[in-house]
Short mmCIF file of C-alpha atoms in Angstrom, two decimals:
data_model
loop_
_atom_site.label_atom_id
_atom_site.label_comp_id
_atom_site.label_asym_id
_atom_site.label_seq_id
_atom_site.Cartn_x
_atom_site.Cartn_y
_atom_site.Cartn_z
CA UNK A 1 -31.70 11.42 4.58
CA UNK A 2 -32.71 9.34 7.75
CA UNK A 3 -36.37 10.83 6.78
CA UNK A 4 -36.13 9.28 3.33
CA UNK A 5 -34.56 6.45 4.94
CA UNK A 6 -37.81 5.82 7.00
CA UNK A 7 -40.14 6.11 4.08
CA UNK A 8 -38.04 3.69 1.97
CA UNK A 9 -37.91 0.45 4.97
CA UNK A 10 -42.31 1.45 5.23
CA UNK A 11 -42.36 1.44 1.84
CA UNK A 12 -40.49 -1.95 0.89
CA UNK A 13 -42.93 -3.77 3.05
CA UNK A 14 -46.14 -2.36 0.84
CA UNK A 15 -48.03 -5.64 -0.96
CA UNK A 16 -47.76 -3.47 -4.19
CA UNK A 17 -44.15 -2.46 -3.65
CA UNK A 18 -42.22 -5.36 -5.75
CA UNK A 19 -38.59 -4.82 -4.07
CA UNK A 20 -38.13 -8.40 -3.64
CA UNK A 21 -37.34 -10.31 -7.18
CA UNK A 22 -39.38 -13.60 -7.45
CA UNK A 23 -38.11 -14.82 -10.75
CA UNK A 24 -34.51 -15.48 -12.06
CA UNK A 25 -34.03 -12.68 -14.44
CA UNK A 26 -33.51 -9.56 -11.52
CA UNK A 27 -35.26 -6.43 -13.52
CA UNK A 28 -33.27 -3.92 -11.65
CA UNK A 29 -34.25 0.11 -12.34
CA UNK A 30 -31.60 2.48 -10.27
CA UNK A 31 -32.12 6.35 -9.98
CA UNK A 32 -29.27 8.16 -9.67
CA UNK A 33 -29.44 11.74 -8.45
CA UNK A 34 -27.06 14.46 -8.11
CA UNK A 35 -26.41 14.23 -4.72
CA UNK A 36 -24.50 10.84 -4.83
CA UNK A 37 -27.56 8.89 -3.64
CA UNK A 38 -28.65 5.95 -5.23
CA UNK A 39 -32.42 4.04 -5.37
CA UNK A 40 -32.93 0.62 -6.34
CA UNK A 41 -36.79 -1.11 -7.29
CA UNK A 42 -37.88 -3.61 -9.71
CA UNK A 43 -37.80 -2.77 -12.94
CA UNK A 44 -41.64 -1.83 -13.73
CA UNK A 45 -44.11 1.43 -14.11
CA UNK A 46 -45.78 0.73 -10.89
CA UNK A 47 -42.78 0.58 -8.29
CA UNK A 48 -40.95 3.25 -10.21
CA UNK A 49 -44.07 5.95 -9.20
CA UNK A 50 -44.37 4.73 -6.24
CA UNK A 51 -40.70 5.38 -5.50
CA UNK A 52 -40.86 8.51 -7.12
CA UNK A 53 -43.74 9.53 -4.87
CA UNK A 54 -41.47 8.71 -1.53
CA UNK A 55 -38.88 10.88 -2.94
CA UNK A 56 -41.09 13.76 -3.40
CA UNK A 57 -42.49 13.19 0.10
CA UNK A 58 -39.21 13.24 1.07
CA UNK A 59 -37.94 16.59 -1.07
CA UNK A 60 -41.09 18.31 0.22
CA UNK A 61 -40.08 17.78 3.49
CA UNK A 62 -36.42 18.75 3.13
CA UNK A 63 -36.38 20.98 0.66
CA UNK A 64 -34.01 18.97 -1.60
CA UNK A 65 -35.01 17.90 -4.87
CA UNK A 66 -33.32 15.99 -7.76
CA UNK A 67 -31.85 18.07 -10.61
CA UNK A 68 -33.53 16.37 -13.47
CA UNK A 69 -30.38 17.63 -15.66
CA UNK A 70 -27.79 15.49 -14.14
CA UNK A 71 -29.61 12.53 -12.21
CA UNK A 72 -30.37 9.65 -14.82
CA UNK A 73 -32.43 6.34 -14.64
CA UNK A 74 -29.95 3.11 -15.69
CA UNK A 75 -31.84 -0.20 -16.20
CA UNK A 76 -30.98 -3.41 -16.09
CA UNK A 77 -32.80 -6.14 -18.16
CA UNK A 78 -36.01 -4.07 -18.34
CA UNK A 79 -37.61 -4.33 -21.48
CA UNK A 80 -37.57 -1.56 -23.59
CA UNK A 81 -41.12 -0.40 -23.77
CA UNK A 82 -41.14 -0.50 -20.08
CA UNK A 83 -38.35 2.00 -20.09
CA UNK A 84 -40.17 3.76 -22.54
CA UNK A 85 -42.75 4.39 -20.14
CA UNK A 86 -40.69 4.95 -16.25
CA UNK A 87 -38.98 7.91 -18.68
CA UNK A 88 -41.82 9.38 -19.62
CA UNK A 89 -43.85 9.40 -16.25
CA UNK A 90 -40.09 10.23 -14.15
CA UNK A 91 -38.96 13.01 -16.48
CA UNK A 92 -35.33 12.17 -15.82
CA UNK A 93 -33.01 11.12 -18.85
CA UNK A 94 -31.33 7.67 -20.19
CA UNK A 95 -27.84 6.48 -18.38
CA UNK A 96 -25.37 3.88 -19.52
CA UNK A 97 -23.68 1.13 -17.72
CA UNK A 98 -20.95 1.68 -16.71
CA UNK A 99 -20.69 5.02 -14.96
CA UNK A 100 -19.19 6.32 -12.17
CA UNK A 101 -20.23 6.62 -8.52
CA UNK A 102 -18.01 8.50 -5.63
CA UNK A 103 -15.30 8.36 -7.98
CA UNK A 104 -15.04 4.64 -8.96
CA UNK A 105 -17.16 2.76 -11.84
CA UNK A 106 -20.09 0.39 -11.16
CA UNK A 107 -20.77 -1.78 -13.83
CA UNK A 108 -22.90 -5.09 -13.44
CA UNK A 109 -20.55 -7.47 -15.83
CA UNK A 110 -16.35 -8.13 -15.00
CA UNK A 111 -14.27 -4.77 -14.58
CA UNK A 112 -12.54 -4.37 -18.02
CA UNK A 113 -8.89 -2.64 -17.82
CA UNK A 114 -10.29 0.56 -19.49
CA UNK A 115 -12.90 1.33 -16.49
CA UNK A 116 -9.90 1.16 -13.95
CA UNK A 117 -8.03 3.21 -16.44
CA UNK A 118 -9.21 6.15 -14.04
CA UNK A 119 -7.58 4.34 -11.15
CA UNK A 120 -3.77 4.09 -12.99
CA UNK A 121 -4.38 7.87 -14.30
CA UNK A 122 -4.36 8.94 -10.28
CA UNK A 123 -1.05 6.55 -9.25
CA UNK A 124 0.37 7.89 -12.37
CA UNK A 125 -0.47 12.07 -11.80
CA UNK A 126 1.24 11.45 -8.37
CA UNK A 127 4.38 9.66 -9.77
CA UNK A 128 4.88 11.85 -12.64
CA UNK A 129 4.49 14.99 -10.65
CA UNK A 130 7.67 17.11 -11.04
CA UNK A 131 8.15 17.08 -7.29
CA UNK A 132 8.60 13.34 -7.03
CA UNK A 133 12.40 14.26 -8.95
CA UNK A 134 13.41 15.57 -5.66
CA UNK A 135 12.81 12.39 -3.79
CA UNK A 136 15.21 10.22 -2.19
CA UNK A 137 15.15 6.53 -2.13
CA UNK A 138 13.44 6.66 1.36
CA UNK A 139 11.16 9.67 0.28
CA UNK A 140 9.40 6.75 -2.90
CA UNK A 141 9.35 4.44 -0.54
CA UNK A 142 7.46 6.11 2.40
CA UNK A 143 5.18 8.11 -1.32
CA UNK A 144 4.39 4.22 -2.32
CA UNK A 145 3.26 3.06 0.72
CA UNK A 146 1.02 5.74 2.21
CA UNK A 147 0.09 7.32 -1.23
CA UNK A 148 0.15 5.41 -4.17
CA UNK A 149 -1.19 2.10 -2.30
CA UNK A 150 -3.64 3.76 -0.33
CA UNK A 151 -5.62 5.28 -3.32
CA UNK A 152 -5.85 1.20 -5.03
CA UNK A 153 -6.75 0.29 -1.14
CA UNK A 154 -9.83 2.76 -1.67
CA UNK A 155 -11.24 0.64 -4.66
CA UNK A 156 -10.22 -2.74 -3.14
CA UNK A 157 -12.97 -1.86 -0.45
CA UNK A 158 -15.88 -1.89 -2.91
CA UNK A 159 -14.75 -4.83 -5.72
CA UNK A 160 -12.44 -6.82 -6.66
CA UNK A 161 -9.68 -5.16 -8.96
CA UNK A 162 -8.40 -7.28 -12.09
CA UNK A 163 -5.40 -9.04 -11.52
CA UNK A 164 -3.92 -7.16 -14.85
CA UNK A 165 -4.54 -4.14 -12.94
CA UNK A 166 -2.95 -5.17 -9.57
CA UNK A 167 0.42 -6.12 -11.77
CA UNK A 168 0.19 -2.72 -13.67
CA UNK A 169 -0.10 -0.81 -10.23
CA UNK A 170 2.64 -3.29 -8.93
CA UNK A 171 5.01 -2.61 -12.01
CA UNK A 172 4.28 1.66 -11.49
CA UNK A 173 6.03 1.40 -8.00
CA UNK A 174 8.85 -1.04 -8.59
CA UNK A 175 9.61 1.65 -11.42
CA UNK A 176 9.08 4.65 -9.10
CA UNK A 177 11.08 3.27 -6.41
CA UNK A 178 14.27 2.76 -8.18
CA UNK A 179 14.32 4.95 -11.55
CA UNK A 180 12.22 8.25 -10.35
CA UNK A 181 10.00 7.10 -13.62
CA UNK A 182 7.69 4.58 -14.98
CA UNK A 183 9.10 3.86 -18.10
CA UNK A 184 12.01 1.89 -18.83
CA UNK A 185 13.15 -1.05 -17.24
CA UNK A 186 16.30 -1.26 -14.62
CA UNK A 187 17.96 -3.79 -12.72
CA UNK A 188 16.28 -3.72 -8.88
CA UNK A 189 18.41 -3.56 -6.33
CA UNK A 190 16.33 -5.69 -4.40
CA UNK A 191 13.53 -8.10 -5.68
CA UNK A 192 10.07 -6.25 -5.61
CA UNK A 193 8.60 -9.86 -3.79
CA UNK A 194 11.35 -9.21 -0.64
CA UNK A 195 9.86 -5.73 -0.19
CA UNK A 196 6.78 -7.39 0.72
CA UNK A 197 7.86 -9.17 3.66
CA UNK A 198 8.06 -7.50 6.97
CA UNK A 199 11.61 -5.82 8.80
CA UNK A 200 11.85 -8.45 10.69
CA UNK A 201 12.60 -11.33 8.02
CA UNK A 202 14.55 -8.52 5.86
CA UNK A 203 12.28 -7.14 3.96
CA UNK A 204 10.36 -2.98 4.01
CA UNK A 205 6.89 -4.31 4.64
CA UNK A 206 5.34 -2.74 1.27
CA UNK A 207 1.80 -4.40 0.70
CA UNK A 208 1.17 -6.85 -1.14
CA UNK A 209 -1.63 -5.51 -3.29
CA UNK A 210 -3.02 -9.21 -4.44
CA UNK A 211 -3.02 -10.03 -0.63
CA UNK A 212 -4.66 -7.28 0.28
CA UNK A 213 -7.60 -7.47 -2.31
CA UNK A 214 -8.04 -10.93 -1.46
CA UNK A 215 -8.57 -10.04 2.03
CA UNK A 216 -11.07 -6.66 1.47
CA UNK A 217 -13.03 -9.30 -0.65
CA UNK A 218 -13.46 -11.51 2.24
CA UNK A 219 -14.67 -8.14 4.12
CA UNK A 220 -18.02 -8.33 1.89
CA UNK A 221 -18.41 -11.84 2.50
CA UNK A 222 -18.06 -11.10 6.44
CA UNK A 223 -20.62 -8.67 5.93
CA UNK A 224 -22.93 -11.30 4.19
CA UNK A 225 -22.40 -13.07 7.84
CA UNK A 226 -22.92 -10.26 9.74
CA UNK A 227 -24.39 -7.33 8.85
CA UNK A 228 -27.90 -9.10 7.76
CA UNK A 229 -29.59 -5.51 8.47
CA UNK A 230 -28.42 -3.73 5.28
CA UNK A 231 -30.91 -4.35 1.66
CA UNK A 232 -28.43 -5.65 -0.27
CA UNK A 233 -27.67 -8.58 1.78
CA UNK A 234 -30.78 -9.39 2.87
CA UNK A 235 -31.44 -9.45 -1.40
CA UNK A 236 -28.34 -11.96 -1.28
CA UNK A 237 -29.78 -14.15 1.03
CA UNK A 238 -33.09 -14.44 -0.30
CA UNK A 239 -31.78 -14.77 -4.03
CA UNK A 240 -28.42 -16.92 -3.44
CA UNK A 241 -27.83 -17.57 0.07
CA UNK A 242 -30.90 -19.13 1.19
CA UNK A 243 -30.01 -20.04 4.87
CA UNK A 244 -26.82 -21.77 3.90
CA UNK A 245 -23.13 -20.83 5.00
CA UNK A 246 -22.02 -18.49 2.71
CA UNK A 247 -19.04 -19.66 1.79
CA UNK A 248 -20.65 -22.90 0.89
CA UNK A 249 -23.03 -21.21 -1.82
CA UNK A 250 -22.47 -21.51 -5.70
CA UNK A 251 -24.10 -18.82 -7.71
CA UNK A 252 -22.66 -19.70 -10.87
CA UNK A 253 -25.13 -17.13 -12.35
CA UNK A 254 -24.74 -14.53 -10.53
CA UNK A 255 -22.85 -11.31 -11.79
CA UNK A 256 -19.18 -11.65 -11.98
CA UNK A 257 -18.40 -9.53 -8.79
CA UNK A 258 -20.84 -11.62 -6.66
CA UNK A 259 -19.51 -14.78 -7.65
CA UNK A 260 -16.20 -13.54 -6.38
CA UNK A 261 -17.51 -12.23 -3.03
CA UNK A 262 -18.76 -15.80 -2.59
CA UNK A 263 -16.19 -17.51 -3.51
CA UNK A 264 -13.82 -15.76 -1.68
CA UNK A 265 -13.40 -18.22 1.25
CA UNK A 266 -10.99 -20.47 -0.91
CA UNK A 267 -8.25 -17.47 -0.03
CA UNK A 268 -8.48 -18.67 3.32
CA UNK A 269 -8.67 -22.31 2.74
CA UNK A 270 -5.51 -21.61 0.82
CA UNK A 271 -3.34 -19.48 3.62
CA UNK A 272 -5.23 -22.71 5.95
CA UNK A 273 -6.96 -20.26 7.82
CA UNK A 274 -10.58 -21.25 9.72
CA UNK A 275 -12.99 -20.08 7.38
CA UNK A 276 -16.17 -20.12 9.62
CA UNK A 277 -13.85 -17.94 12.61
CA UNK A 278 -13.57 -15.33 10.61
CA UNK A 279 -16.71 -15.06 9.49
CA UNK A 280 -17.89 -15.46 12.73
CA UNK A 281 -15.77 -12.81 14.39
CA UNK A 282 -17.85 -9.92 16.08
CA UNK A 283 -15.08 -7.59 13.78
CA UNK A 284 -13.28 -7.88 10.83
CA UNK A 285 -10.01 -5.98 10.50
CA UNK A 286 -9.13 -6.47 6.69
CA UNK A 287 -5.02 -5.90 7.91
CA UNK A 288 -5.25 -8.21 10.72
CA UNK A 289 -6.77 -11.05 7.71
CA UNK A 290 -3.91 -9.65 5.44
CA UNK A 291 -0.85 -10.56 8.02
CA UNK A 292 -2.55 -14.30 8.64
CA UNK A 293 -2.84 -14.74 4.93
CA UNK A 294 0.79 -13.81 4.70
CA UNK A 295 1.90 -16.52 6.97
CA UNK A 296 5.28 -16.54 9.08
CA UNK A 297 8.30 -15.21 7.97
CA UNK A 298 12.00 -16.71 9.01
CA UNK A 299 13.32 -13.64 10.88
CA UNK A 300 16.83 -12.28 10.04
CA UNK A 301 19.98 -12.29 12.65
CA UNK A 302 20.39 -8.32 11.33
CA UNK A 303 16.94 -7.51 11.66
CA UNK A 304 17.90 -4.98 14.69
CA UNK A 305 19.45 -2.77 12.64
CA UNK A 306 16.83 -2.01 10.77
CA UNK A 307 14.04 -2.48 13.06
CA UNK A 308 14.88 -0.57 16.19
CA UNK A 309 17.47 2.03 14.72
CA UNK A 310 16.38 5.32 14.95
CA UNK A 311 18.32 7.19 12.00
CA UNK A 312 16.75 9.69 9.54
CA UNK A 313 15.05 7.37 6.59
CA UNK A 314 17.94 8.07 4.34
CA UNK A 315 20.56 6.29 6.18
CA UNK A 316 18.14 3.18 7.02
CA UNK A 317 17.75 2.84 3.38
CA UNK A 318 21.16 2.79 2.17
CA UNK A 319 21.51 0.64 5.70
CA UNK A 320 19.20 -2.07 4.22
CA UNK A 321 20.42 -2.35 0.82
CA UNK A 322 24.36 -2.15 2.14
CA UNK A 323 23.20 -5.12 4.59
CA UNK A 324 22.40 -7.15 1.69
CA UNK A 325 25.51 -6.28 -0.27
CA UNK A 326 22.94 -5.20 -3.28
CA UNK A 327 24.53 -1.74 -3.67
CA UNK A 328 26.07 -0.56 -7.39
CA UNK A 329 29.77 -0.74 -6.19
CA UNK A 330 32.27 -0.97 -9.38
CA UNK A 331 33.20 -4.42 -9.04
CA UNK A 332 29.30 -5.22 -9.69
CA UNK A 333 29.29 -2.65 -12.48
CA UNK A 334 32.59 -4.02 -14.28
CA UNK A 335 30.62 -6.99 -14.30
CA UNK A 336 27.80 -5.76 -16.21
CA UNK A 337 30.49 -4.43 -18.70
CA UNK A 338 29.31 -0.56 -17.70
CA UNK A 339 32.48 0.66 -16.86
CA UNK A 340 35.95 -0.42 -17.46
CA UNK A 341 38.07 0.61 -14.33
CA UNK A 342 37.41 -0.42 -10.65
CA UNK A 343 39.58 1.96 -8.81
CA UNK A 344 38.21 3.22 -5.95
CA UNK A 345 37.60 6.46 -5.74
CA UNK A 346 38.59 6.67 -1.98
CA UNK A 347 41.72 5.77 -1.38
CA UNK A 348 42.91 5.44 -5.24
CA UNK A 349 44.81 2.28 -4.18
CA UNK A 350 41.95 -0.61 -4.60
CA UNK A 351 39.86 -1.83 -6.75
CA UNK A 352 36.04 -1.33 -4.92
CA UNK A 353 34.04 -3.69 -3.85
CA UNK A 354 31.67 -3.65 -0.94
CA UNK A 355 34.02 -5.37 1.87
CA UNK A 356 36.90 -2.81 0.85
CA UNK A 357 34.44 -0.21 0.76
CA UNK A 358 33.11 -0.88 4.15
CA UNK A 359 35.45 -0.80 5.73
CA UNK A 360 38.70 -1.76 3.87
CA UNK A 361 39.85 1.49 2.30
CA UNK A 362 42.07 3.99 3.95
CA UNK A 363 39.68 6.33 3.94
CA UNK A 364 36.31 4.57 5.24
CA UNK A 365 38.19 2.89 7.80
CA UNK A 366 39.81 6.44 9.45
CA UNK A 367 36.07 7.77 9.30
CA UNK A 368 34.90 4.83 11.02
CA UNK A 369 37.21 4.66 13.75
CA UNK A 370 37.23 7.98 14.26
CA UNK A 371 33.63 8.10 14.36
CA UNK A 372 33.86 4.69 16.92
CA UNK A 373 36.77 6.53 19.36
CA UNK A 374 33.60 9.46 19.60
CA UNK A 375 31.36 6.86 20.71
CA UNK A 376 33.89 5.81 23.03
CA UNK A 377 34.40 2.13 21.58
CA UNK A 378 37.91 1.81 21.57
CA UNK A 379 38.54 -0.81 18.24
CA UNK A 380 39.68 -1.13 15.22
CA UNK A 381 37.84 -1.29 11.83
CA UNK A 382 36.56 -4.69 10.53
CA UNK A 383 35.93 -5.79 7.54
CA UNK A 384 31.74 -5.77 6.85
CA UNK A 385 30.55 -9.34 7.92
CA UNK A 386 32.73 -8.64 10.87
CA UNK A 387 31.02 -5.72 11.72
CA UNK A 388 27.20 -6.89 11.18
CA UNK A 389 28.15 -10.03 12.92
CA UNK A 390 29.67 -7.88 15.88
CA UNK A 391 26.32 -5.33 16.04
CA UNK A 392 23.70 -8.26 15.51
CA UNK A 393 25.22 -9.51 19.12
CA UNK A 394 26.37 -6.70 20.87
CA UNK A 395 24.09 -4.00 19.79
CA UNK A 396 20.63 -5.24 20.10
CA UNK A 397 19.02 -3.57 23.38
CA UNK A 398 17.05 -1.06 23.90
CA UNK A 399 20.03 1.13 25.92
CA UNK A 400 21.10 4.13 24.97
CA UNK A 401 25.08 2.39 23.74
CA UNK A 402 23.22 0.28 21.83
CA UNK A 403 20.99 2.69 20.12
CA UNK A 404 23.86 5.18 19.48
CA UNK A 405 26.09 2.74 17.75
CA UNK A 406 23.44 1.68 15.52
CA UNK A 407 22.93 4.90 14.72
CA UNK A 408 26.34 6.06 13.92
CA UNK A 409 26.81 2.42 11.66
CA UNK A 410 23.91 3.83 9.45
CA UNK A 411 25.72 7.46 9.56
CA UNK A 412 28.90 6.12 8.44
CA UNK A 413 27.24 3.96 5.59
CA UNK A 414 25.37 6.74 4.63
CA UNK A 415 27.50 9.67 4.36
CA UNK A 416 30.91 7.03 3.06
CA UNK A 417 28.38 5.78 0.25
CA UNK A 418 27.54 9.36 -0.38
CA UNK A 419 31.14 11.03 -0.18
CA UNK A 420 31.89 8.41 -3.59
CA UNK A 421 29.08 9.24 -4.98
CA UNK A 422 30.62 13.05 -4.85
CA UNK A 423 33.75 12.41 -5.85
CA UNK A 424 32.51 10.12 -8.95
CA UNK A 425 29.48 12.73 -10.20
CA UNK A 426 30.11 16.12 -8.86
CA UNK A 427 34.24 15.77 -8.58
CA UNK A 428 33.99 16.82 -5.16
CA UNK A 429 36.26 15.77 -2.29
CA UNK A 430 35.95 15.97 1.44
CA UNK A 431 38.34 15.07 4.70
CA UNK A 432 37.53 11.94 6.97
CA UNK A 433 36.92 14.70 9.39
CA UNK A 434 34.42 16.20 7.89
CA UNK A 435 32.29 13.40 7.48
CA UNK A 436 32.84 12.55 10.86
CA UNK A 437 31.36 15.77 12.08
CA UNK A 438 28.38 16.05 9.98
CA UNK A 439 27.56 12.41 11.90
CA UNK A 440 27.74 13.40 15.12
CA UNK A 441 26.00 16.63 14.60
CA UNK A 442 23.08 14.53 12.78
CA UNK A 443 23.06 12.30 15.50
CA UNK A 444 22.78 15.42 18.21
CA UNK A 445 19.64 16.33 16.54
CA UNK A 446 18.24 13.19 15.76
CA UNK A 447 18.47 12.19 19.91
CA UNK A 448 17.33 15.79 21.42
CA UNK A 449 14.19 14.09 20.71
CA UNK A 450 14.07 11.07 23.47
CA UNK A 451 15.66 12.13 26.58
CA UNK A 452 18.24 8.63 27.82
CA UNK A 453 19.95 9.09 24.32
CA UNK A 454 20.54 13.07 24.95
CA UNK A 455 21.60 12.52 28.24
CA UNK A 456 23.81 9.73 26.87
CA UNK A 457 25.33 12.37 24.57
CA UNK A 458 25.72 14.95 26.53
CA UNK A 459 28.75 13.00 28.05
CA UNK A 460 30.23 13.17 24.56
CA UNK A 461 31.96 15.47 22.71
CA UNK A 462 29.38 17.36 20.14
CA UNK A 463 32.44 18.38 17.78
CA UNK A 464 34.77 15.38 17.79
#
């Protein structure tokens, strides 16, 4: 390849060799071969052969030749007797606009939603997958953000994706995360626009995908600064750029995905963002241009609860959304007219709501101070704002107390939240006692893995 690489840079700077266009109308001819590479030239007979030739130099040299079966010439505003005649000296057959090329489309006019259509059938294999049914709520979310974003994150590196598309992709995972499917429609527990922001200011730091294409589309215009070695962009700036800043250039006609690489720089006039030092960075990290474009975030008083707690996923989920009050508790479903009694299931003496759930009830209170005597905080149950209010202030370091309690408030959340579940579903009941155990011996095993929190627990008793 570096051989052929060679021959190409000699052969571009050939008198006869018209790589450079010199009229408006580009006359593009592209081979495509089999083994994903791609050659540009003008559209005519006489740089077609002569690229040709430099291939052949190139195949005789490393054995590797073009399989004239399944590489195809695609033109671009060449006239058609001039096709006529590269396909009959070339030997290779006729392709259409658009196909596709290591596994996305290239087409020279606007992506329509049926060329991504490729893009959605991947996001949607992975979510429909029977496995996914065995998820939790923290299993989605960690599949959404390192699976199902990463494979749109893969596209947003070579063009811009539709916005229609970005909102389809955006409505797959809101679905995903809260209804295992992607069909339907169900109330969120938790708007999909607070998801995007980061721990800190209360949100799960889920990207936002119209963010992040903005900023991987300012990547090709840093390039255009930058990289001024590569073909193409030396072809922009002798064509459109012509010594001016690039994000000063109109090219109103210019294909639809090079107007948008130029005009990309009003996403950073927008987030008020120096235009000219980015582009004049000596790097450009496209999630370090994604967190500036996001802006500052008002940061949370509970935010160390969710931030530095170091419970399985599970519990930090049902954590968050029991922070925020947002869980399906029956005072919120009676509401909604879904059900028709409130009783709650724990003590069978209250109607439930969130503050009598945590920690009210008989029941949820016994586990709780049960679980707090282990711990060796000698207090009573309070009600829930009581109890954030009292870990926001008193359990925010880094020591081991801290840690622990945080970890046995997400325990207790958890496995309370899940023991009426049981007893609602399955009709199955279990002691306070039990419940306290199966936290503590979580909690052992969680720890063993940082040494101040398992000598911290080795003063405790492993079966309270």
């Amino acid at each position: 390849m570096e051989y052929l690489t060679r021959l190409l840079k000699n052969l571009q700077h050939t008198p006869d060799f018209n790589f450079h266009p010199k009229c408006e109308k580009l006359n593009i001819l592209q081979l495509s071969f089999a083994d994903d590479l791609l050659l540009f030239c003008r559209g005519d007979l006489k740089s077609a052969q002569m690229l040709n030739e430099c291939f052949q130099q190139f195949s005789s040299a490393s054995g590797l030749v073009a399989n004239q079966g399944k590489s195809c010439i695609y033109f671009g505003g060449v006239p058609e007797h001039v096709q006529q005649q590269i396909l009959a000296s070339l030997g290779f057959s006729l392709g259409e606009l658009p196909f596709r090329y290591l596994g996305v489309p290239l087409s020279a006019k606007r992506l329509s939603v049926n060329q991504c259509q490729p893009l959605l059938d991947r996001i949607l294999a992975k979510v429909q997958s029977w496995t996914t049914r065995f998820l939790s709520y923290a299993g989605r979310l960690q599949m959404i953000k390192s699976v199902l974003l990463s494979i749109q994150s893969f596209w947003t590196q070579v063009f811009p994706l539709p916005k229609k598309i970005l909102m389809k992709i955006e409505s797959i995972c809101k679905k995903f995360l809260w209804t295992w499917e992607v069909e339907g429609s169900k109330k969120a527990l938790v708007a999909w626009t607070q998801l995007y922001w980061p721990k800190t200011a209360g949100g799960l730091n889920i990207t936002d995908i119209v963010t992040w294409n903005k900023a991987a589309i300012l990547k090709q215009m840093w390039n255009l600064c930058n990289k001024k070695d590569r073909l193409w962009i030396k072809w922009m700036h002798i064509y459109y750029i012509k010594k001016e800043k690039t994000w000063n250039v109109k090219a109103n006609q210019a294909a639809w995905t090079t107007q948008k690489i130029l005009k990309a720089g009003k996403y950073l006039i927008e987030a008020r963002i120096n235009v000219e030092e980015v582009m004049s960075g000596k790097d450009y990290s496209i999630r370090d241009v994604y967190n500036k474009m996001r802006g500052e975030f008002i940061k949370v008083n509970w935010r160390r609860l969710i931030c530095n707690n170091c419970s399985s996923p599970r519990w930090m989920f049902i954590m968050y959304i029991a922070v925020q009050n947002r869980l399906y508790t029956k005072d919120r479903l009676m509401k909604w007219g879904s059900i028709t009694s409130a009783e709650c299931v724990l003590c069978e003496a209250a109607d439930e709501s969130h503050d009598h759930l945590f920690f009210t009830c008989k029941y949820s209170s016994s586990v709780w101070e049960k679980v707090l005597n282990w711990a060796g905080i000698g207090r009573r149950a309070r009600i829930w704002s009581e109890e954030i209010k009292w870990a926001s202030t008193y359990a925010t370091g880094r020591k081991a107390d801290a840690t622990i309690y945080r970890m046995i408030l997400a325990g207790a959340v958890y496995y309370l939240w899940q023991e009426r579940n049981w007893r609602i579903f399955r009709k199955k009941k279990r002691k306070a006692e039990e419940l306290v155990r199966m936290i503590v011996q979580d909690i052992h095993c969680r720890c063993s893995k940082w040494l101040k929190l398992e000598k911290k627990l080795q003063a405790l008793n492993f079966y309270p």
